[in-house]
Amino acid sequence: MITTAYFNFPYKTAVSRSIAGTTVRILLDGGSFDNFIRDGEDSKRKSQSNRWVGVAFGRVDMEERYEPLKELGSGNFGVARLAKDKKTGELVAVKYIERGKKIDENVQREIINHRSLRHPNIIRFKEVLLTPTHLAIVLEYASGGELFERICTAGRFSEDEARYFFQQLISGVSYCHSMEICHRDLKLENTLLDGNPSPRLKICDFGYSKSALLHSQPKSTVGTPAYIAPEVLSRKEYDGKISDVWSCGVTLYVMLVGAYPFEEPEDPRNFRKTIGRIIGVQYSIPDYVRVSTECRNLLSRIFVADPAKRITIPEIKQNPWFLKNLPKEIIEAERKGFEETKKDQPCQKVEEIMKIIQEARVPGQGSKAGDGIGGQGGAGSLDIEDDEEIDVSGEYEHV
């Protein structure tokens, strides 16, 4: 069944927007623009100067383009599903968010910031589509699951294995920063793995990200408590790039130790105590964990309360421990830099995306969970009161 979305635009304006945006892409797949106009003659008309124009996108596009395969998971954002591109056979993950109030600034930031990123260690953004009930974000599928799951299975990694994933994490974060985007919620659950025998790490979930080109310096306390840097808790402006470094350090520590560095050992679910230990930079590496002096020194330069004195991403990339056994793929990615981004621009225009997001803010009719295709990603944000005790691996947002 073809689903047609109606926009209250002046007729000529709607036609020109359709040609430049979603409609022309779909109509080239199956019909001419003239046929589209004829087929829409009995569409609703509000007036001669302000007519209703049917824009053929949404559910028909989803059904024709993608075959839903299975659910990957769910969270506050909605449902996550695996799908197959019917034209190419490629497996994709689609983040499926209910239309209406859930389409907030975080969703818009996630889409616009993620769209501009092209790097082997970042999940590839493909497109956004609109159904009658949901907004669908189509993404590259990482079949290896979360890095968090791999650590849970292993308990902890050897130093060499931890370095292998840390090198990829830093490469991806370095690229984000070169594109003037800070992630602000780096954690094991937001790092996925592809299905290769030597897995490639992929950063995902840019819902808390900020672009220095589009936004002011961040000052909101957002992210996941166990990974939050001290300055993020100050409720003052901070450099998101430097706070990302701290989160990378927490990720490295967890890979090495199998526990969070700033949890109170006797009371790990106590949020207040965790924050106190973060501010005081109170952490240690257990005696039973074998970690080299070079690695310990790097962690000590990352876990510095004063962000001005903390090691930077460029400095980490020159650190001897980091450079040891550096994969050639990372060296190649660093060499290509911006050239890959310039050559491989996303095909979906920002104007088209913003139009879809705006329409998605209008609640859909008959919305229900599971109606459509979902996406790959973690849980949404969690609002927390100051005196609440929570699992510090959950997410935190204070604006």
Tab-separated table of N, CA and C in Angstrom, residues 59-180:
chain	number	residue	atom	x	y	z
A	59	ARG	N	6.285	5.181	4.255
A	59	ARG	CA	6.141	3.735	4.378
A	59	ARG	C	6.424	3.010	3.063
A	60	VAL	N	5.938	3.544	1.946
A	60	VAL	CA	6.224	2.874	0.675
A	60	VAL	C	7.720	2.812	0.435
A	61	ASP	N	8.445	3.862	0.812
A	61	ASP	CA	9.887	3.891	0.631
A	61	ASP	C	10.552	2.835	1.509
A	62	MET	N	10.123	2.734	2.757
A	62	MET	CA	10.690	1.753	3.669
A	62	MET	C	10.426	0.339	3.169
A	63	GLU	N	9.196	0.076	2.766
A	63	GLU	CA	8.826	-1.271	2.342
A	63	GLU	C	9.522	-1.666	1.047
A	64	GLU	N	9.694	-0.698	0.149
A	64	GLU	CA	10.326	-1.003	-1.127
A	64	GLU	C	11.840	-1.091	-1.004
A	65	ARG	N	12.408	-0.314	-0.114
A	65	ARG	CA	13.859	-0.245	0.002
A	65	ARG	C	14.440	-1.288	0.945
A	66	TYR	N	13.761	-1.549	2.076
A	66	TYR	CA	14.347	-2.381	3.123
A	66	TYR	C	13.418	-3.512	3.543
A	67	GLU	N	14.020	-4.670	3.755
A	67	GLU	CA	13.296	-5.833	4.267
A	67	GLU	C	13.639	-6.014	5.744
A	68	PRO	N	12.675	-5.882	6.658
A	68	PRO	CA	12.969	-6.073	8.083
A	68	PRO	C	13.285	-7.535	8.370
A	69	LEU	N	14.323	-7.777	9.190
A	69	LEU	CA	14.754	-9.144	9.468
A	69	LEU	C	14.508	-9.565	10.912
A	70	LYS	N	15.012	-8.772	11.867
A	70	LYS	CA	14.827	-9.149	13.267
A	70	LYS	C	15.050	-7.931	14.154
A	71	GLU	N	14.573	-8.030	15.384
A	71	GLU	CA	14.795	-6.961	16.354
A	71	GLU	C	16.182	-7.114	16.960
A	72	LEU	N	16.903	-5.996	17.059
A	72	LEU	CA	18.230	-5.987	17.662
A	72	LEU	C	18.187	-5.612	19.133
A	73	GLY	N	17.189	-4.847	19.518
A	73	GLY	CA	17.092	-4.389	20.897
A	73	GLY	C	16.146	-3.214	20.986
A	74	SER	N	16.009	-2.690	22.188
A	74	SER	CA	15.131	-1.540	22.391
A	74	SER	C	15.654	-0.721	23.552
A	75	GLY	N	15.191	0.514	23.626
A	75	GLY	CA	15.593	1.416	24.695
A	75	GLY	C	14.623	2.567	24.768
A	76	ASN	N	15.027	3.635	25.455
A	76	ASN	CA	14.166	4.805	25.557
A	76	ASN	C	13.898	5.421	24.184
A	77	PHE	N	14.834	5.243	23.243
A	77	PHE	CA	14.675	5.833	21.917
A	77	PHE	C	13.580	5.142	21.115
A	78	GLY	N	13.343	3.856	21.338
A	78	GLY	CA	12.380	3.103	20.539
A	78	GLY	C	12.861	1.685	20.317
A	79	VAL	N	12.652	1.180	19.102
A	79	VAL	CA	12.991	-0.204	18.776
A	79	VAL	C	14.183	-0.234	17.827
A	80	ALA	N	15.007	-1.268	17.949
A	80	ALA	CA	16.169	-1.443	17.087
A	80	ALA	C	15.984	-2.682	16.226
A	81	ARG	N	16.121	-2.553	14.922
A	81	ARG	CA	15.945	-3.709	14.049
A	81	ARG	C	17.009	-3.815	12.965
A	82	LEU	N	17.278	-5.039	12.609
A	82	LEU	CA	18.143	-5.344	11.482
A	82	LEU	C	17.283	-5.396	10.224
A	83	ALA	N	17.807	-4.849	9.136
A	83	ALA	CA	17.077	-4.868	7.867
A	83	ALA	C	18.053	-5.107	6.728
A	84	LYS	N	17.514	-5.429	5.566
A	84	LYS	CA	18.339	-5.663	4.384
A	84	LYS	C	17.918	-4.724	3.269
A	85	ASP	N	18.909	-4.063	2.682
A	85	ASP	CA	18.660	-3.223	1.516
A	85	ASP	C	18.331	-4.137	0.340
A	86	LYS	N	17.131	-4.000	-0.202
A	86	LYS	CA	16.684	-4.914	-1.254
A	86	LYS	C	17.467	-4.740	-2.552
A	87	LYS	N	18.028	-3.567	-2.769
A	87	LYS	CA	18.777	-3.324	-4.007
A	87	LYS	C	20.181	-3.902	-3.940
A	88	THR	N	20.848	-3.715	-2.810
A	88	THR	CA	22.255	-4.102	-2.695
A	88	THR	C	22.473	-5.379	-1.900
A	89	GLY	N	21.479	-5.778	-1.105
A	89	GLY	CA	21.644	-6.928	-0.225
A	89	GLY	C	22.388	-6.606	1.054
A	90	GLU	N	22.779	-5.339	1.225
A	90	GLU	CA	23.538	-4.938	2.411
A	90	GLU	C	22.658	-4.966	3.655
A	91	LEU	N	23.215	-5.475	4.748
A	91	LEU	CA	22.522	-5.423	6.026
A	91	LEU	C	22.705	-4.042	6.640
A	92	VAL	N	21.643	-3.493	7.173
A	92	VAL	CA	21.697	-2.178	7.813
A	92	VAL	C	20.985	-2.254	9.158
A	93	ALA	N	21.329	-1.329	10.022
A	93	ALA	CA	20.613	-1.165	11.282
A	93	ALA	C	19.827	0.126	11.190
A	94	VAL	N	18.598	0.095	11.691
A	94	VAL	CA	17.737	1.265	11.566
A	94	VAL	C	17.191	1.636	12.927
A	95	LYS	N	17.481	2.832	13.351
A	95	LYS	CA	17.002	3.341	14.636
A	95	LYS	C	15.605	3.913	14.421
A	96	TYR	N	14.659	3.400	15.160
A	96	TYR	CA	13.244	3.622	14.879
A	96	TYR	C	12.624	4.380	16.053
A	97	ILE	N	12.344	5.694	15.867
A	97	ILE	CA	11.918	6.578	16.951
A	97	ILE	C	10.499	7.065	16.687
A	98	GLU	N	9.647	6.937	17.687
A	98	GLU	CA	8.249	7.332	17.531
A	98	GLU	C	8.127	8.822	17.249
A	99	ARG	N	7.275	9.164	16.296
A	99	ARG	CA	7.053	10.563	15.960
A	99	ARG	C	6.424	11.310	17.132
A	100	GLY	N	6.666	12.627	17.167
A	100	GLY	CA	6.102	13.451	18.225
A	100	GLY	C	7.186	13.991	19.132
A	101	LYS	N	6.936	13.988	20.434
A	101	LYS	CA	7.824	14.650	21.392
A	101	LYS	C	9.192	13.987	21.520
A	102	LYS	N	9.328	12.724	21.112
A	102	LYS	CA	10.632	12.065	21.182
A	102	LYS	C	11.607	12.594	20.135
A	103	ILE	N	11.099	13.274	19.138
A	103	ILE	CA	11.965	13.866	18.113
A	103	ILE	C	12.420	15.226	18.630
A	104	ASP	N	13.413	15.203	19.517
A	104	ASP	CA	13.861	16.418	20.198
A	104	ASP	C	15.193	16.902	19.631
A	105	GLU	N	15.814	17.855	20.342
A	105	GLU	CA	17.077	18.423	19.872
A	105	GLU	C	18.187	17.381	19.843
A	106	ASN	N	18.163	16.425	20.783
A	106	ASN	CA	19.174	15.368	20.779
A	106	ASN	C	19.106	14.549	19.494
A	107	VAL	N	17.897	14.226	19.068
A	107	VAL	CA	17.722	13.452	17.835
A	107	VAL	C	18.223	14.254	16.639
A	108	GLN	N	17.867	15.535	16.592
A	108	GLN	CA	18.318	16.377	15.478
A	108	GLN	C	19.837	16.494	15.457
A	109	ARG	N	20.437	16.712	16.646
A	109	ARG	CA	21.900	16.807	16.729
A	109	ARG	C	22.550	15.509	16.275
A	110	GLU	N	22.003	14.403	16.758
A	110	GLU	CA	22.548	13.094	16.397
A	110	GLU	C	22.597	12.920	14.884
A	111	ILE	N	21.513	13.265	14.225
A	111	ILE	CA	21.424	13.065	12.779
A	111	ILE	C	22.353	14.011	12.028
A	112	ILE	N	22.273	15.297	12.327
A	112	ILE	CA	23.046	16.297	11.575
A	112	ILE	C	24.543	16.121	11.805
A	113	ASN	N	24.955	15.911	13.057
A	113	ASN	CA	26.380	15.727	13.333
A	113	ASN	C	26.896	14.412	12.755
A	114	HIS	N	26.148	13.345	12.949
A	114	HIS	CA	26.584	12.028	12.480
A	114	HIS	C	26.680	11.993	10.954
A	115	ARG	N	25.769	12.669	10.301
A	115	ARG	CA	25.726	12.683	8.837
A	115	ARG	C	27.051	13.120	8.223
A	116	SER	N	27.748	14.036	8.862
A	116	SER	CA	28.956	14.626	8.276
A	116	SER	C	30.206	13.774	8.474
A	117	LEU	N	30.108	12.687	9.229
A	117	LEU	CA	31.293	11.915	9.610
A	117	LEU	C	31.496	10.711	8.696
A	118	ARG	N	32.710	10.581	8.173
A	118	ARG	CA	33.077	9.464	7.303
A	118	ARG	C	34.443	8.935	7.744
A	119	HIS	N	34.436	7.872	8.531
A	119	HIS	CA	35.686	7.333	9.080
A	119	HIS	C	35.493	5.848	9.354
A	120	PRO	N	36.519	5.018	9.152
A	120	PRO	CA	36.365	3.570	9.364
A	120	PRO	C	36.043	3.173	10.795
A	121	ASN	N	36.303	4.051	11.768
A	121	ASN	CA	36.004	3.731	13.167
A	121	ASN	C	34.764	4.454	13.682
A	122	ILE	N	33.907	4.873	12.758
A	122	ILE	CA	32.629	5.497	13.119
A	122	ILE	C	31.527	4.821	12.307
A	123	ILE	N	30.466	4.417	12.977
A	123	ILE	CA	29.323	3.819	12.291
A	123	ILE	C	28.843	4.772	11.199
A	124	ARG	N	28.643	4.255	10.008
A	124	ARG	CA	28.275	5.086	8.870
A	124	ARG	C	26.789	5.454	8.907
A	125	PHE	N	26.526	6.751	8.836
A	125	PHE	CA	25.149	7.236	8.669
A	125	PHE	C	24.764	7.080	7.205
A	126	LYS	N	23.544	6.591	6.946
A	126	LYS	CA	23.101	6.391	5.579
A	126	LYS	C	21.981	7.351	5.181
A	127	GLU	N	20.875	7.346	5.913
A	127	GLU	CA	19.767	8.243	5.577
A	127	GLU	C	18.731	8.212	6.688
A	128	VAL	N	17.826	9.183	6.643
A	128	VAL	CA	16.653	9.152	7.507
A	128	VAL	C	15.416	9.064	6.626
A	129	LEU	N	14.423	8.335	7.116
A	129	LEU	CA	13.162	8.163	6.406
A	129	LEU	C	12.021	8.385	7.380
A	130	LEU	N	10.871	8.720	6.833
A	130	LEU	CA	9.698	8.981	7.664
A	130	LEU	C	8.596	7.997	7.311
A	131	THR	N	8.013	7.383	8.330
A	131	THR	CA	6.830	6.553	8.144
A	131	THR	C	5.657	7.291	8.783
A	132	PRO	N	4.439	6.816	8.625
A	132	PRO	CA	3.309	7.494	9.259
A	132	PRO	C	3.405	7.565	10.775
A	133	THR	N	4.196	6.692	11.395
A	133	THR	CA	4.246	6.657	12.862
A	133	THR	C	5.629	6.890	13.449
A	134	HIS	N	6.689	6.753	12.657
A	134	HIS	CA	8.041	6.800	13.211
A	134	HIS	C	9.033	7.498	12.283
A	135	LEU	N	10.107	7.989	12.897
A	135	LEU	CA	11.294	8.435	12.176
A	135	LEU	C	12.290	7.282	12.203
A	136	ALA	N	12.866	6.954	11.064
A	136	ALA	CA	13.810	5.840	10.971
A	136	ALA	C	15.173	6.358	10.534
A	137	ILE	N	16.202	6.081	11.330
A	137	ILE	CA	17.574	6.471	11.013
A	137	ILE	C	18.309	5.221	10.542
A	138	VAL	N	18.694	5.207	9.276
A	138	VAL	CA	19.348	4.038	8.684
A	138	VAL	C	20.859	4.171	8.858
A	139	LEU	N	21.468	3.129	9.433
A	139	LEU	CA	22.883	3.155	9.790
A	139	LEU	C	23.594	1.898	9.302
A	140	GLU	N	24.897	1.983	9.231
A	140	GLU	CA	25.725	0.799	9.010
A	140	GLU	C	25.472	-0.216	10.126
A	141	TYR	N	25.441	-1.489	9.782
A	141	TYR	CA	25.228	-2.544	10.773
A	141	TYR	C	26.570	-3.121	11.205
A	142	ALA	N	26.804	-3.158	12.508
A	142	ALA	CA	28.013	-3.757	13.079
A	142	ALA	C	27.626	-5.090	13.710
A	143	SER	N	27.968	-6.181	13.040
A	143	SER	CA	27.469	-7.499	13.440
A	143	SER	C	28.155	-8.064	14.677
A	144	GLY	N	29.261	-7.434	15.116
A	144	GLY	CA	29.982	-7.951	16.282
A	144	GLY	C	29.424	-7.506	17.613
A	145	GLY	N	28.407	-6.641	17.606
A	145	GLY	CA	27.792	-6.191	18.852
A	145	GLY	C	28.619	-5.147	19.581
A	146	GLU	N	28.285	-4.909	20.847
A	146	GLU	CA	28.952	-3.883	21.646
A	146	GLU	C	30.288	-4.384	22.196
A	147	LEU	N	31.239	-3.468	22.301
A	147	LEU	CA	32.500	-3.780	22.970
A	147	LEU	C	32.242	-4.161	24.424
A	148	PHE	N	31.216	-3.555	25.021
A	148	PHE	CA	30.829	-3.861	26.402
A	148	PHE	C	30.528	-5.353	26.563
A	149	GLU	N	29.803	-5.929	25.610
A	149	GLU	CA	29.452	-7.349	25.680
A	149	GLU	C	30.695	-8.223	25.599
A	150	ARG	N	31.653	-7.813	24.790
A	150	ARG	CA	32.893	-8.585	24.645
A	150	ARG	C	33.672	-8.603	25.955
A	151	ILE	N	33.686	-7.468	26.655
A	151	ILE	CA	34.382	-7.413	27.943
A	151	ILE	C	33.646	-8.231	28.993
A	152	CYS	N	32.317	-8.162	28.978
A	152	CYS	CA	31.538	-8.958	29.936
A	152	CYS	C	31.831	-10.443	29.776
A	153	THR	N	32.015	-10.872	28.540
A	153	THR	CA	32.317	-12.282	28.274
A	153	THR	C	33.730	-12.637	28.713
A	154	ALA	N	34.677	-11.731	28.424
A	154	ALA	CA	36.087	-12.017	28.719
A	154	ALA	C	36.470	-11.717	30.162
A	155	GLY	N	35.722	-10.843	30.827
A	155	GLY	CA	36.106	-10.394	32.169
A	155	GLY	C	36.968	-9.157	32.089
A	156	ARG	N	38.078	-9.275	31.405
A	156	ARG	CA	38.940	-8.131	31.088
A	156	ARG	C	39.858	-8.547	29.950
A	157	PHE	N	40.500	-7.560	29.321
A	157	PHE	CA	41.374	-7.830	28.188
A	157	PHE	C	42.833	-7.839	28.626
A	158	SER	N	43.661	-8.482	27.824
A	158	SER	CA	45.102	-8.318	27.985
A	158	SER	C	45.471	-6.890	27.596
A	159	GLU	N	46.649	-6.459	27.981
A	159	GLU	CA	47.061	-5.091	27.651
A	159	GLU	C	47.140	-4.888	26.146
A	160	ASP	N	47.616	-5.892	25.418
A	160	ASP	CA	47.720	-5.771	23.963
A	160	ASP	C	46.344	-5.645	23.312
A	161	GLU	N	45.378	-6.446	23.789
A	161	GLU	CA	44.034	-6.371	23.216
A	161	GLU	C	43.375	-5.035	23.556
A	162	ALA	N	43.558	-4.581	24.792
A	162	ALA	CA	43.003	-3.282	25.191
A	162	ALA	C	43.601	-2.166	24.341
A	163	ARG	N	44.905	-2.235	24.092
A	163	ARG	CA	45.560	-1.207	23.269
A	163	ARG	C	45.006	-1.233	21.843
A	164	TYR	N	44.779	-2.425	21.307
A	164	TYR	CA	44.256	-2.574	19.944
A	164	TYR	C	42.933	-1.824	19.782
A	165	PHE	N	42.038	-1.974	20.730
A	165	PHE	CA	40.749	-1.276	20.643
A	165	PHE	C	40.888	0.205	21.004
A	166	PHE	N	41.767	0.520	21.948
A	166	PHE	CA	41.977	1.917	22.341
A	166	PHE	C	42.544	2.717	21.171
A	167	GLN	N	43.453	2.132	20.415
A	167	GLN	CA	44.017	2.814	19.249
A	167	GLN	C	42.920	3.180	18.245
A	168	GLN	N	41.999	2.272	18.028
A	168	GLN	CA	40.897	2.541	17.101
A	168	GLN	C	39.944	3.600	17.659
A	169	LEU	N	39.680	3.516	18.960
A	169	LEU	CA	38.817	4.516	19.602
A	169	LEU	C	39.410	5.910	19.444
A	170	ILE	N	40.692	6.049	19.731
A	170	ILE	CA	41.353	7.354	19.627
A	170	ILE	C	41.368	7.839	18.180
A	171	SER	N	41.561	6.934	17.230
A	171	SER	CA	41.544	7.328	15.821
A	171	SER	C	40.189	7.911	15.433
A	172	GLY	N	39.103	7.253	15.859
A	172	GLY	CA	37.765	7.751	15.554
A	172	GLY	C	37.454	9.061	16.245
A	173	VAL	N	37.834	9.170	17.520
A	173	VAL	CA	37.583	10.398	18.280
A	173	VAL	C	38.407	11.547	17.707
A	174	SER	N	39.648	11.263	17.342
A	174	SER	CA	40.503	12.287	16.742
A	174	SER	C	39.868	12.849	15.473
A	175	TYR	N	39.303	11.975	14.665
A	175	TYR	CA	38.630	12.430	13.445
A	175	TYR	C	37.418	13.297	13.783
A	176	CYS	N	36.602	12.853	14.746
A	176	CYS	CA	35.447	13.663	15.172
A	176	CYS	C	35.892	15.063	15.556
A	177	HIS	N	36.948	15.137	16.354
A	177	HIS	CA	37.439	16.432	16.820
A	177	HIS	C	37.969	17.270	15.654
A	178	SER	N	38.591	16.625	14.672
A	178	SER	CA	39.072	17.367	13.501
A	178	SER	C	37.913	17.943	12.693
A	179	MET	N	36.742	17.317	12.836
A	179	MET	CA	35.525	17.815	12.194
A	179	MET	C	34.752	18.750	13.123
A	180	GLU	N	35.382	19.138	14.238
A	180	GLU	CA	34.824	20.066	15.229
A	180	GLU	C	33.586	19.503	15.930
